[in-house]
Structures are given as structure tokens and as C-alpha cells.
mmCIF file of C-alpha atoms in Angstrom:
data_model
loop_
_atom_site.group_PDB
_atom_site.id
_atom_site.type_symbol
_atom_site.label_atom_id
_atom_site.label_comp_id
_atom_site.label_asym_id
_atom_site.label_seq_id
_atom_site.Cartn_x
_atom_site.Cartn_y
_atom_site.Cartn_z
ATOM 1 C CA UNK A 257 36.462 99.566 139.842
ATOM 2 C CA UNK A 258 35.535 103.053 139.853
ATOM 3 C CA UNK A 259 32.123 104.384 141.489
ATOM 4 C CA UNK A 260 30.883 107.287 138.767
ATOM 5 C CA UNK A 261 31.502 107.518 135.308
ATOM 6 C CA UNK A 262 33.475 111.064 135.872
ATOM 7 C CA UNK A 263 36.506 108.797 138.016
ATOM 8 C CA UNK A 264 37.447 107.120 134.603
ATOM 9 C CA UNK A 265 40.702 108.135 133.459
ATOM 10 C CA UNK A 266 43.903 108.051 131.884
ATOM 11 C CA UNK A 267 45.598 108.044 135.178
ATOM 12 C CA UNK A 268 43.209 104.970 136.480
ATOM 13 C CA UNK A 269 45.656 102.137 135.239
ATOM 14 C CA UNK A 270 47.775 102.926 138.901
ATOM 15 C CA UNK A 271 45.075 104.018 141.189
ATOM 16 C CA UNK A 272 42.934 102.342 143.796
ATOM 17 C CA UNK A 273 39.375 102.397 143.526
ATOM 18 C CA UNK A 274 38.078 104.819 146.248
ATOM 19 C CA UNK A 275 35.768 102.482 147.518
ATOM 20 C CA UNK A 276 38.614 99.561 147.420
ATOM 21 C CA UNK A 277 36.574 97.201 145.366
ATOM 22 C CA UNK A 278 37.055 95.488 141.787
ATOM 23 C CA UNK A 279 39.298 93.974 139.544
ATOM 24 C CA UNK A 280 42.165 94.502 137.244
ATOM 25 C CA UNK A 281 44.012 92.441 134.234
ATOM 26 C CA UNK A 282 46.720 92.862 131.842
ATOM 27 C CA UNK A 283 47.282 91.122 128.995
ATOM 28 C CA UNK A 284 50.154 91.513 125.627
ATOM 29 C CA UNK A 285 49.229 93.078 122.314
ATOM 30 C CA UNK A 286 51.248 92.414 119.625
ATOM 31 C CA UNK A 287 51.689 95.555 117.034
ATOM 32 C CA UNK A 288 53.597 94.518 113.551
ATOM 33 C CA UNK A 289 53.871 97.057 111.019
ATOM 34 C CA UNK A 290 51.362 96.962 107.940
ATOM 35 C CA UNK A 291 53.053 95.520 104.450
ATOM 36 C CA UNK A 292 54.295 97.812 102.348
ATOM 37 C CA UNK A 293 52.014 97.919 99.000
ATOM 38 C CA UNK A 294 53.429 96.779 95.539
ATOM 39 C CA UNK A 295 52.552 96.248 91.742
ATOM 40 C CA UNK A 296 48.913 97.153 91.000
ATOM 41 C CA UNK A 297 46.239 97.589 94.181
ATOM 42 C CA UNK A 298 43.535 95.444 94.411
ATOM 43 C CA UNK A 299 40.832 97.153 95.543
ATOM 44 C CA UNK A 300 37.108 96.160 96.483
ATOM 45 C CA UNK A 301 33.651 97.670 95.169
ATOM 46 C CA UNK A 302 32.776 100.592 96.974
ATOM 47 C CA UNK A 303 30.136 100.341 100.310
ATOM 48 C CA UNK A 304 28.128 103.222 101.304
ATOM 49 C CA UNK A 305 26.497 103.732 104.810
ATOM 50 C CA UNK A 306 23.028 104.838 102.814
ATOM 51 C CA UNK A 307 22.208 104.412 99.780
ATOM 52 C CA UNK A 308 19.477 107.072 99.553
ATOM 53 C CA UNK A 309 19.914 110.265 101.297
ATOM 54 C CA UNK A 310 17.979 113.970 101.860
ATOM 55 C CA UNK A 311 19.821 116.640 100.159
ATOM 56 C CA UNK A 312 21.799 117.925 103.676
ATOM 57 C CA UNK A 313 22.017 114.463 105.315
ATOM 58 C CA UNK A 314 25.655 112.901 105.525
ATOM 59 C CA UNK A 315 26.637 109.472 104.766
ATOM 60 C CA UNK A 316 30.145 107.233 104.647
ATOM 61 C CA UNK A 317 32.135 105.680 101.896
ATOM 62 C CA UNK A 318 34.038 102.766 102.061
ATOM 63 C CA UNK A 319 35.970 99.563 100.732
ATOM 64 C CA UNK A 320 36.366 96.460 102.297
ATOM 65 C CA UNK A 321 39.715 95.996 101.488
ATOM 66 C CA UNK A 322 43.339 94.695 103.404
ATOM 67 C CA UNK A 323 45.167 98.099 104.316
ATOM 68 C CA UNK A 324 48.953 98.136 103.063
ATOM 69 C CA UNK A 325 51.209 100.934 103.584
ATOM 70 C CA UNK A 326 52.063 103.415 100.988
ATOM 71 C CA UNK A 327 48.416 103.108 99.613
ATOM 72 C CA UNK A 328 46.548 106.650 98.965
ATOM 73 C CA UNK A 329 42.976 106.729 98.163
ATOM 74 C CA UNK A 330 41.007 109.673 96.285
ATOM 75 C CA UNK A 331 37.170 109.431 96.206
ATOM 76 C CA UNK A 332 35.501 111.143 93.001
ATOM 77 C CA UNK A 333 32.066 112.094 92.161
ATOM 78 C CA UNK A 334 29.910 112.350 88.796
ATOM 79 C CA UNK A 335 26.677 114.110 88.434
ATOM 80 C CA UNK A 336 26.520 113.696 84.949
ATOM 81 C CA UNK A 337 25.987 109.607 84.851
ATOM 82 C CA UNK A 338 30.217 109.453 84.449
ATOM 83 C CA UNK A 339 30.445 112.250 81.793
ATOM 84 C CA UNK A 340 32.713 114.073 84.016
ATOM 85 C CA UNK A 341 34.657 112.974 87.185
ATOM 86 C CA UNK A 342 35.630 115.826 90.714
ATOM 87 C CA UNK A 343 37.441 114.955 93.568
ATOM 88 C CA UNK A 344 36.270 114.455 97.048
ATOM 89 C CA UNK A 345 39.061 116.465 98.679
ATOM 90 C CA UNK A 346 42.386 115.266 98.162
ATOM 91 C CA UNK A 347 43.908 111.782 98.522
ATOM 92 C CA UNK A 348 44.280 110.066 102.025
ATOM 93 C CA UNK A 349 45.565 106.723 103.463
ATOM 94 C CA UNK A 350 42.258 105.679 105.163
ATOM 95 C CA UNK A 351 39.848 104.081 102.671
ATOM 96 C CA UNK A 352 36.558 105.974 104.542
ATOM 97 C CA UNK A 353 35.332 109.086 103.034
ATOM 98 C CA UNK A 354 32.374 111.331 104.493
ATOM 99 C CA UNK A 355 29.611 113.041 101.997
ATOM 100 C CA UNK A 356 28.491 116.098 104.284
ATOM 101 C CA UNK A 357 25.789 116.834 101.787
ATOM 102 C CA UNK A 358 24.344 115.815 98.362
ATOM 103 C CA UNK A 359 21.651 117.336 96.778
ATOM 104 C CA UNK A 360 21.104 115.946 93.439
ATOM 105 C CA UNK A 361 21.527 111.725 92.177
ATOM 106 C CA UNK A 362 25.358 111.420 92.071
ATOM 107 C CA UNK A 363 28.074 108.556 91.240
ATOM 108 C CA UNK A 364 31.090 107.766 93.469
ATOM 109 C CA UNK A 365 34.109 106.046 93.112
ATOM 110 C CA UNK A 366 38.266 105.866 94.492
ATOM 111 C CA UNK A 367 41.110 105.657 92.906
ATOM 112 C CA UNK A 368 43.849 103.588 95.282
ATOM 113 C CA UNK A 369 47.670 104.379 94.766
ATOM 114 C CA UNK A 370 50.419 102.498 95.568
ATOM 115 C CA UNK A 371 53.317 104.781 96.334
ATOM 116 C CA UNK A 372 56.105 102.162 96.039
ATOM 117 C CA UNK A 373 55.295 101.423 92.389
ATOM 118 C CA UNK A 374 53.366 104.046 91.254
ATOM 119 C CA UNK A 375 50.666 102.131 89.472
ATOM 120 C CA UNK A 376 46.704 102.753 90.233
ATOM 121 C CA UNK A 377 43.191 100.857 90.223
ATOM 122 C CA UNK A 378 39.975 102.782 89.993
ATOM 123 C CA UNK A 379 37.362 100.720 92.099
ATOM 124 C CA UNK A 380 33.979 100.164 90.666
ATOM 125 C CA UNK A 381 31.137 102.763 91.150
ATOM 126 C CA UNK A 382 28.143 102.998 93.397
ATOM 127 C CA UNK A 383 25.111 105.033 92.831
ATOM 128 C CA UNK A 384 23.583 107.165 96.007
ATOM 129 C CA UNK A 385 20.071 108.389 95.313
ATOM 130 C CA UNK A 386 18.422 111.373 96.764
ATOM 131 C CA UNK A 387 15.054 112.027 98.297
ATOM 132 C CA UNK A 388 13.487 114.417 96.390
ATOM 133 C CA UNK A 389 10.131 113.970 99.123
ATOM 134 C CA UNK A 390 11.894 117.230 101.174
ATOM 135 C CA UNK A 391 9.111 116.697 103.571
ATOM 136 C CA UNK A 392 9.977 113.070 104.555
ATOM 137 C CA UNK A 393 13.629 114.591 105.423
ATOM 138 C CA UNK A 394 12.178 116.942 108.061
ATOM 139 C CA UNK A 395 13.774 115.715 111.351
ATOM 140 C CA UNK A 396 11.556 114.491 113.981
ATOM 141 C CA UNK A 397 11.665 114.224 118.052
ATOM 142 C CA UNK A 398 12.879 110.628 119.412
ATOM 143 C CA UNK A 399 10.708 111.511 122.782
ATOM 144 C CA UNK A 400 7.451 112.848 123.467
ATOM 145 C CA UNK A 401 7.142 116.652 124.741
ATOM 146 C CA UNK A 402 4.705 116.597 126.994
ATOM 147 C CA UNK A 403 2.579 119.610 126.783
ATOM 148 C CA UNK A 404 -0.540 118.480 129.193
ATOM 149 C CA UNK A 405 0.839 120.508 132.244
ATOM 150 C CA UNK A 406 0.351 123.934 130.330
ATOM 151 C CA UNK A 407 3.459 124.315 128.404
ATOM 152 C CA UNK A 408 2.052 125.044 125.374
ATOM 153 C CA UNK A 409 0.985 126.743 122.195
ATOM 154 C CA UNK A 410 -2.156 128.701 121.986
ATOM 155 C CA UNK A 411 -2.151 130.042 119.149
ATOM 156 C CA UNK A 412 0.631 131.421 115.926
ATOM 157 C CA UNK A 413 -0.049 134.419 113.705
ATOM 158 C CA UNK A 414 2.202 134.867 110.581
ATOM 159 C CA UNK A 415 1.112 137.219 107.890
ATOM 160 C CA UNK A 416 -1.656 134.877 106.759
ATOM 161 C CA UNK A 417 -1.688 132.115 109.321
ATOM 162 C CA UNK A 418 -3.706 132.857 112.433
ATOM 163 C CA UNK A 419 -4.308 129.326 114.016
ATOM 164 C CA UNK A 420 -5.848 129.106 117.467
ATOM 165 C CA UNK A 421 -4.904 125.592 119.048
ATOM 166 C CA UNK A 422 -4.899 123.300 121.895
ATOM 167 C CA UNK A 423 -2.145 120.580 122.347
ATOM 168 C CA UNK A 424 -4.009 117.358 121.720
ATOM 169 C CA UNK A 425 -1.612 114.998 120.707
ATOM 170 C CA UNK A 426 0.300 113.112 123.345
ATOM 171 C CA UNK A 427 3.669 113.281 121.810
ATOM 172 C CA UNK A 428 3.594 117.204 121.791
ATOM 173 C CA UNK A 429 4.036 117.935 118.080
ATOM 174 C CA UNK A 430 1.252 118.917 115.588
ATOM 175 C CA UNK A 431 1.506 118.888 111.817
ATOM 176 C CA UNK A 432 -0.242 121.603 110.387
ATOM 177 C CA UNK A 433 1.057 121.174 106.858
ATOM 178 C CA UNK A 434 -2.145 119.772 105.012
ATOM 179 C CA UNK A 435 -4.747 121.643 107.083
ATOM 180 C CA UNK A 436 -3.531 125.932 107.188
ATOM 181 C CA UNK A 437 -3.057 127.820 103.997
ATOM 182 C CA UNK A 438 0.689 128.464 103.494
ATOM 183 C CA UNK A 439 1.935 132.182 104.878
ATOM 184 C CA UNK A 440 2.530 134.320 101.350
ATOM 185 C CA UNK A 441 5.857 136.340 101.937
ATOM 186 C CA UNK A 442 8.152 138.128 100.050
ATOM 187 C CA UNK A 443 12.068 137.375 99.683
ATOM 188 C CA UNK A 444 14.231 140.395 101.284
ATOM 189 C CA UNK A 445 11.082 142.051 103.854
ATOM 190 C CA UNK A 446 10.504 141.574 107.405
ATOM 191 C CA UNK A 447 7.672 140.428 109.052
ATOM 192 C CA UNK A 448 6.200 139.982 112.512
ATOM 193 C CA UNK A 449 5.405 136.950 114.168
ATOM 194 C CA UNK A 450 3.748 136.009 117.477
ATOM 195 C CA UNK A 451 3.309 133.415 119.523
ATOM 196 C CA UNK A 452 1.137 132.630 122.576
ATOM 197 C CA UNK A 453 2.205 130.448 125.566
ATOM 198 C CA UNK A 454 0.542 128.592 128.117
ATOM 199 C CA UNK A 455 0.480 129.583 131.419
ATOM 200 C CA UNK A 456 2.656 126.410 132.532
ATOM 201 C CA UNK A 457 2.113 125.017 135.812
ATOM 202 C CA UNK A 458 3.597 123.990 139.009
ATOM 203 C CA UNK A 459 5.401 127.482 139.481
ATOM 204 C CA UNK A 460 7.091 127.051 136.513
ATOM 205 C CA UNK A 461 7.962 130.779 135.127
ATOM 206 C CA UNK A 462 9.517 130.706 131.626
ATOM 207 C CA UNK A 463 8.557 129.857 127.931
ATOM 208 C CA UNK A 464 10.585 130.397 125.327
ATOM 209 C CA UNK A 465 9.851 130.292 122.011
ATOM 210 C CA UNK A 466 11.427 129.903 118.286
ATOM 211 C CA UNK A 467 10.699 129.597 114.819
ATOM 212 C CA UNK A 468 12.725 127.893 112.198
ATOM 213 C CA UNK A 469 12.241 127.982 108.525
ATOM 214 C CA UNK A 470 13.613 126.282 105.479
ATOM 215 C CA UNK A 471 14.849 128.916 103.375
ATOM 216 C CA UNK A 472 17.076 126.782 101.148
ATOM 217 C CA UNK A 473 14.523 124.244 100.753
ATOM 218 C CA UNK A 474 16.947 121.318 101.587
ATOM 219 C CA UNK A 475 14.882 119.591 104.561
ATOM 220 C CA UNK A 476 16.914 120.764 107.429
ATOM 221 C CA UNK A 477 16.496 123.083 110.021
ATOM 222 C CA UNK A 478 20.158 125.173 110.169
ATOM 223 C CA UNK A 479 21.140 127.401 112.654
ATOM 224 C CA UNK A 480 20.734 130.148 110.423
ATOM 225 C CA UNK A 481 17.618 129.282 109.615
ATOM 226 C CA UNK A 482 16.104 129.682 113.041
ATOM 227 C CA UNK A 483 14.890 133.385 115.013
ATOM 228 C CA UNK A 484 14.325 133.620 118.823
ATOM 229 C CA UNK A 485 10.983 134.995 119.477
ATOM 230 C CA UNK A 486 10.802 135.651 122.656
ATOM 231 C CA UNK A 487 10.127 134.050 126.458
ATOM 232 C CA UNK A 488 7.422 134.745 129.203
ATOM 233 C CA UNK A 489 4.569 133.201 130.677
ATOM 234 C CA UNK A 490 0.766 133.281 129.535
ATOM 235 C CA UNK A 491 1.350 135.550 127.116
ATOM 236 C CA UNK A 492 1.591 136.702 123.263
ATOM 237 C CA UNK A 493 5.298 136.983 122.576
ATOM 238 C CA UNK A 494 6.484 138.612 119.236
ATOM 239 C CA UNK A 495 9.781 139.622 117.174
ATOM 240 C CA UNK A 496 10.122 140.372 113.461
ATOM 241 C CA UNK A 497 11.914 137.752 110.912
ATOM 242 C CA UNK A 498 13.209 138.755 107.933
ATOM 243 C CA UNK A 499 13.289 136.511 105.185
ATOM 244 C CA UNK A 500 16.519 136.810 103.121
ATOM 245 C CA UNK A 501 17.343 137.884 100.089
ATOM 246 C CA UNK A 502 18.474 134.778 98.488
ATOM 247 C CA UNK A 503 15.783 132.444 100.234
ATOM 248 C CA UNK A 504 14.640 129.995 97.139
ATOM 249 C CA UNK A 505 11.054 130.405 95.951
ATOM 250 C CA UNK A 506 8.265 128.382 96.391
ATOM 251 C CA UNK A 507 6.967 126.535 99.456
ATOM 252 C CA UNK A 508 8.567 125.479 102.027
ATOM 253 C CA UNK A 509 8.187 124.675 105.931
ATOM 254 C CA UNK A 510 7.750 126.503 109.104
ATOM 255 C CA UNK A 511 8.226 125.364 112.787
ATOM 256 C CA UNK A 512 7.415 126.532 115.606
ATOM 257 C CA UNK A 513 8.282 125.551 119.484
ATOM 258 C CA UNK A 514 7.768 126.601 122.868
ATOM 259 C CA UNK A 515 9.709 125.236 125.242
ATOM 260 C CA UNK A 516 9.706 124.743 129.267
ATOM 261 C CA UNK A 517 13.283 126.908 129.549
ATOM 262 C CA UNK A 518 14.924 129.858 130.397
ATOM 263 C CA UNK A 519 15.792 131.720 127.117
ATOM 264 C CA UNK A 520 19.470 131.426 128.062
ATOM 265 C CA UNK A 521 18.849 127.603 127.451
ATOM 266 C CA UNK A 522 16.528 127.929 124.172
ATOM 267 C CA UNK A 523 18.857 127.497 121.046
ATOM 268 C CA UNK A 524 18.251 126.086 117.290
ATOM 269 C CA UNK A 525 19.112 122.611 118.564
ATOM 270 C CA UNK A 526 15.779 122.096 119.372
ATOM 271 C CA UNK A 527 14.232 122.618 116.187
ATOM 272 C CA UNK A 528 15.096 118.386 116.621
ATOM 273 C CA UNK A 529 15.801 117.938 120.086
ATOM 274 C CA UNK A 530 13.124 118.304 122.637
ATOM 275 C CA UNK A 531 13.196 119.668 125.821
ATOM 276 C CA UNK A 532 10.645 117.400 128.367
ATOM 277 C CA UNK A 533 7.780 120.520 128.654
ATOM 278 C CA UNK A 534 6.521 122.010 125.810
ATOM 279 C CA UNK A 535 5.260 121.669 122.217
ATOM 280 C CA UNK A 536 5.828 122.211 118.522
ATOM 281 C CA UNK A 537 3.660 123.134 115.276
ATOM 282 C CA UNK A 538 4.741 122.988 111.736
ATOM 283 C CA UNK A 539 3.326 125.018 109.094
ATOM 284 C CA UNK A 540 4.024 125.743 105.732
ATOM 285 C CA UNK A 541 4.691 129.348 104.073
ATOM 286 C CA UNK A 542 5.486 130.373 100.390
ATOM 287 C CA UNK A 543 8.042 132.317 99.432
ATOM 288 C CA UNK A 544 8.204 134.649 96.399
ATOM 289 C CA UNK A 545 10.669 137.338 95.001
ATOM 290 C CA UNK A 546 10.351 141.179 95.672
ATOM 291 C CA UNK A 547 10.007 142.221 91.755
ATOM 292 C CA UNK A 548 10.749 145.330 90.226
ATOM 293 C CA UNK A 549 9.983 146.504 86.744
ATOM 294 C CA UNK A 550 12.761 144.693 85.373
ATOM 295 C CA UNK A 551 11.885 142.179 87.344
ATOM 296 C CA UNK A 552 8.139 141.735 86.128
ATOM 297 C CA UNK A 553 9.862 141.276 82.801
ATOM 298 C CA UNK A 554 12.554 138.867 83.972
ATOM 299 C CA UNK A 555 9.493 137.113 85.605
ATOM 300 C CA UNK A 556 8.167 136.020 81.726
ATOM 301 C CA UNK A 557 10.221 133.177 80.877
ATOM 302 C CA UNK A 558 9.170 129.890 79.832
ATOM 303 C CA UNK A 559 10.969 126.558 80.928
ATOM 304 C CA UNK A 560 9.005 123.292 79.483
ATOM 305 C CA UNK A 561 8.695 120.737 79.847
ATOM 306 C CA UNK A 562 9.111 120.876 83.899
ATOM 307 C CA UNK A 563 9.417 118.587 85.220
ATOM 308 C CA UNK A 564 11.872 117.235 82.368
ATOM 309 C CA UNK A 565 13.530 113.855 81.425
ATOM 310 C CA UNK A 566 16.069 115.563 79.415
ATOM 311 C CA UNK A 567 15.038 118.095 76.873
ATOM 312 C CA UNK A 568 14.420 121.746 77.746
ATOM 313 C CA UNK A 569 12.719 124.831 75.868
ATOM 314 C CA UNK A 570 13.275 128.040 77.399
ATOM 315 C CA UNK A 571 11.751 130.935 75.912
ATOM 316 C CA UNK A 572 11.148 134.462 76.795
ATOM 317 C CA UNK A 573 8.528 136.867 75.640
ATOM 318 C CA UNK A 574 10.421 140.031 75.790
ATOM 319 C CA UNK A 575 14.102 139.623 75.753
ATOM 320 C CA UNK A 576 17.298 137.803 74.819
ATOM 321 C CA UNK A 577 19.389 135.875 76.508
ATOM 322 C CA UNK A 578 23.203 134.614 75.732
ATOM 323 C CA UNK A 579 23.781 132.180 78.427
ATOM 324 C CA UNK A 580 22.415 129.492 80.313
ATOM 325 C CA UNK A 581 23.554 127.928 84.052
ATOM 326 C CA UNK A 582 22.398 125.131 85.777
ATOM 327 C CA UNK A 583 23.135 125.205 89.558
ATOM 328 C CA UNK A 584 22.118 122.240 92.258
ATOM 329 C CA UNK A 585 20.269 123.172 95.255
ATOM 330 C CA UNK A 586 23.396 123.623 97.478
ATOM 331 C CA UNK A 587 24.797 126.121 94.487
ATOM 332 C CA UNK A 588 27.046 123.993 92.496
ATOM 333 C CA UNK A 589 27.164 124.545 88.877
ATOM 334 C CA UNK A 590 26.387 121.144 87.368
ATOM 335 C CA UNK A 591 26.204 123.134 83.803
ATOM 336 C CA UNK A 592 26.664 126.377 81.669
ATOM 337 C CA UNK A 593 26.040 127.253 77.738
ATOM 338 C CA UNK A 594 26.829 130.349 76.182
ATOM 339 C CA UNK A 595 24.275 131.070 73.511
ATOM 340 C CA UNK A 596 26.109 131.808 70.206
ATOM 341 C CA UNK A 597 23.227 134.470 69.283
ATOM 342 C CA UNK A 598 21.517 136.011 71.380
ATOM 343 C CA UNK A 599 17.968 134.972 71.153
ATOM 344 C CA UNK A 600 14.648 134.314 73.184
ATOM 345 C CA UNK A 601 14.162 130.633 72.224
ATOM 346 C CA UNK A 602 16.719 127.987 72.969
ATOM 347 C CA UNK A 603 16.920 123.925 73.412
ATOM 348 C CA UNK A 604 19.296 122.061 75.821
ATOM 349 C CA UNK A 605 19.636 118.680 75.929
ATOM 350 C CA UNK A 606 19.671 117.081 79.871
ATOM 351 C CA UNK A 607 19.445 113.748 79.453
ATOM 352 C CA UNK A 608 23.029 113.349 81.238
ATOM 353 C CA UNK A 609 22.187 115.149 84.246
ATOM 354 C CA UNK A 610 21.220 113.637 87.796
ATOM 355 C CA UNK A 611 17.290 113.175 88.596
ATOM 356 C CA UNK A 612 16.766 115.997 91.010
ATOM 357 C CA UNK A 613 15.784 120.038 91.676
ATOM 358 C CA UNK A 614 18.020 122.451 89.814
ATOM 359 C CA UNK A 615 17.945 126.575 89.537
ATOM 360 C CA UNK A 616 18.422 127.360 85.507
ATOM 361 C CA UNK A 617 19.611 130.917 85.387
ATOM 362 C CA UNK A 618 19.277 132.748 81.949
ATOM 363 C CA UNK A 619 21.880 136.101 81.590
ATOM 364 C CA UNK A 620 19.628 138.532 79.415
ATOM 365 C CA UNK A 621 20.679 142.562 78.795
ATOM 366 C CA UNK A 622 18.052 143.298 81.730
ATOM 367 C CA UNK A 623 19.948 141.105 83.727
ATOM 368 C CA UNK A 624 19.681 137.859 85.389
ATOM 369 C CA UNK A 625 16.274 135.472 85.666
ATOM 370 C CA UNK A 626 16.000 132.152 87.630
ATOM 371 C CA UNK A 627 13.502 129.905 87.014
ATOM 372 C CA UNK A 628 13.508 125.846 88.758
ATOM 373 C CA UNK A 629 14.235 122.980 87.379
ATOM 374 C CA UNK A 630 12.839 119.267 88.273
ATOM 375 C CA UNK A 631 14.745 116.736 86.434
ATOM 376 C CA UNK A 632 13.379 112.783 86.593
#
């Protein structure tokens, strides 16, 4: 009936096609009004969309149940194997929920209410699992970039990383993970980085290029996790990161891209979406805090076993502390302990808590020290 997509709308149920050619039918639809609920609500065993997620990867919840009006449903969730129950939000009618993010093991369930009677079921639970392999969560590119015309990486230099390349591989994208010593920086400083385009062919007269790195460890590439670095032709470009404050210690990844496009066009989408010209390298860099005096003393705490499948020591050599927080990876507190003397040995049992990474944070008079936390 229509000729392009854009001639589709609202206001095509009385129009002609342009071109005078295809067909139309009607037919009835017969709308009742949903049953109103009563007595107790049945309600099915929850469904999720995935079963085992990365830490900033969203999934669905769901039942399989008849709707009826007057129903309300509020999802829950445990990270303590049922110890203790939070809501999802607040109640709703529809029976769908969406987890945005979940970085540790966690337990869901709903609670359906009938309004009309007042009475409540709470549904079975289900158990979603999460990938604690960050580097399987990295996102990857659905199409080759095709970096055989000249759009391409020569070479990256980053504090300790100064790797001279050639695009070999056809799809445009070179792990360099397992092969280059991790970059060493420092939480809070800046450094530079540079980058070296190919000379691009067929006219072609811009490269831009970007860096993206994980600073919350949580194996996804946010926006505010990526820095322009610059865009030209055949040449080194360079800009300074700085690595923030908070950024969580230890390793995590780097990537890099160059792509065929005007820097107006180059954003931190395409630390997952490819453009058709260009390529992209991932490395790996460690991070570590900027320590003061107090710090270097804060630094000497003991957590063992780590990884743990319940029971934890943590002991200091040179202070007291007088309480103990556990937070996930996203910054929830999952749990807290005030020490009733202060005192530079102490045991907490874990067993209860979610297999996952945690951030145990001891309060001591030279203030706080973080040390993480693998539970299995």
C-alpha cells in the first residue's frame, strides 16, 4: 500500500496509496473487560529471561499467570539465600519486572494482591546467577570493521604499554589481553595517551579515536567510562585521561578504537557498535590507590581466607578497627558489624551471603581501609 517505510502512519487508514496500488481489510475486535480478582491469587512460579547474567546486564521477570483486575504485584530480592527480603520498586498491575543490573548471586520472588479481598500469595522463588568471568561480559561487534583500506591502528602508548601493530585480523578487532603487560596507574592522576592512525585511503580525511576503560570493574563499557582522544589522518593523536578517584583496584580492561568518522560522529556507542572502517585493540591496565602515610598503614590489613566460602579473619598489624561493611560491586551494602571493642583481629561469619566480588571496608581511628572480597 504505501511505497517507503517513512509513508506509514496513523493517518494511513483514509488515504490512497500514492502510487494507487494495494489492498485494504477491516475486520471486528471484540474488547471485554478483565474479571475482577477475588479470595486468594493463584499465582505461577516465577520465569526469568536469563538465568545467568554479567553484573550490568539487564534481564526480565515474569509469571505465566491469567491477569484479573484489582491484582498488584511486588517483586522482592534476597542476597542473603532468603535471610532478608527488599523490594523491587513498588507494586504494579503488570506481572513483568526489569533487573537493570545485578552484581552479586541473588533470589527473586512477587507477592500478588488482590485488592477486592485483600488477601496475598507469595509465588515461589527463582535463583539468577552471575558471571563472575568479567571478561566473558565484555561486549563484542556483530560485524566486521574492516581495517584493510588503511583505517587503522599503528600503534598505542599508555604509561607502560607501547605496542606497535598492524591490523591482521579480518574482523578488525585485536585482543591484546594475554600478550602486553597491563598499564600500572594510579587512582586520582592523569595520564597521557596516544594513538596513531592510518593514513586511510580513497580520499578519506578523518580518524577519530577513543579509549574506554572499566573503572568499576563490572564488564561494561559506560559512557562515563570512555575519553575522546582525538581525530586526524596519518598521525599520532593524544589527550590526557584521568583515572578517578573512586576507580576500584586491581585489573581491569582497556579499549581502544579508531574509527572512519568525523569526530562530530565518534561517541561511546562504539565502544560496541562499529562503524564499517576502522579497528579496535583491547588491553588491560592495573589500577592501584594514590597512598599517603596513613594510607601505607591502612594498606596492612589482612583478609583470609580470600577467596572465602564463608568465614573471614581480618586482621591489622597496626591499628584498630570498630566496624566492618560489606558493599557489592554496584555499592550496595549487603552487610555491616560494629565491633563491640575495638581491636585488630576479628571473625565474621559469610556463609549466608551471595557467591560473588564484594569491597569489605574496616572504620579504624586513621580512618577508612578497603580491601576485596571473593565469596564462592
Amino acid at each position: 500500500f504505501f511505497s517507503l517505510e517513512e509513508d506509514v502512519t496513523a493517518d494511513g487508514a483514509c488515504t490512497d496509496s500514492i502510487e494507487g496500488y494495494g489492498e485494504i481489510e477491516d475486520y471486528s475486535v471484540s474488547i471485554t473487560p478483565l474479571a475482577d480478582c477475588s479470595g486468594t491469587p493463584a499465582i505461577s512460579a516465577p520465569i526469568a529471561s536469563k538465568t545467568n547474567v554479567c553484573p550490568a546486564e539487564n534481564f526480565t521477570l515474569s509469571l505465566t499467570n491469567d491477569y484479573y483486575a484489582g491484582i498488584t504485584h511486588q517483586w522482592e530480592y534476597s542476597t542473603d539465600n532468603g535471610a532478608t527480603w527488599h523490594n523491587l520498586g513498588t507494586a504494579q498491575i503488570s506481572p513483568t519486572y526489569t533487573v537493570n543490573a545485578q552484581p552479586v548471586n541473588t533470589i527473586y520472588r512477587v507477592t500478588a494482591t488482590c485488592s477486592h479481598s485483600g488477601l496475598s500469595t507469595t509465588s515461589t522463588t527463582i535463583w539468577i546467577t552471575t558471571n563472575t568471568n568479567i571478561a566473558t561480559c565484555y561486549c563484542t561487534y556483530e560485524t566486521d570493521i574492516i581495517c584493510s583500506d588503511g583505517d587503522l591502528i599503528t600503534n598505542v602508548t599508555f604509561v607502560g604499554i607501547n605496542n606497535n601493530s598492524d591490523c591482521t585480523d579480518a574482523s578488525g578487532y585485536t585482543d591484546y589481553t594475554g600478550t602486553i603487560a597491563p598499564a600500572l596507574v594510579t587512582a586520582g592522576n592523569n595520564y597521557t595517551i596516544s594513538v596513531t592512525v592510518g593514513p586511510s585511503g580513497d580520499g578519506w580525511e578523518f580518524e577519530s579515536a577513543g579509549v574506554w576503560i572499566d573503572y568499576n570493574q563490572n564488564g561494561n563499557f559506560e559512557e562515563s567510562e570512555f575519553t575522546y582522544i582525538g581525530t586526524g589522518l596519518a598521525e599520532v593523536l593524544s589527550t590526557e585521561i584521568t583515572i578517578p578517584s573512586d576507580a576500584i583496584e586491581g585489573t581491569t580492561r582497556m579499549r581502544v578504537a579508531n574509527m572512519a568518522m568525523e569526530a562530530a560522529g565518534f561517541n561511546h556507542t562504539y565502544a560496541c557498535i562499529a562503524s564499517e572502517y576502522g579497528e579496535v585493540e583491547d588491553y588491560i591496565i592495573t589500577i592501584e590507590n594514590n597512598m599517603s602515610v596513613a594510607d601505607n598503614l591502612l594498606s596492612k590489613v589482612a583478609v583470609f581466607p580470600n577467596p572465602t566460602t564463608g568465614i573471614v579473619t581480618l586482621q591489622t598489624q597496626t591499628l584498630e578497627f570498630s566496624s566492618i561493611k560489606i558493599f557489592s560491586l554496584t555499592g550496595q551494602t549487603v552487610y555491616t558489624k560494629t565491633v563491640p571493642h575495638s581491636t585488630n583481629t576479628y571473625t565474621i561469619d559469610l556463609q549466608d551471603l551471595a557467591s560473588g566480588s564484594y569491597f569489605i571496608t574496616l572504620t579504624t581511628e586513621a580512618g577508612n581501609v578497603t580491601k576485596k572480597l571473593l565469596k564462592q
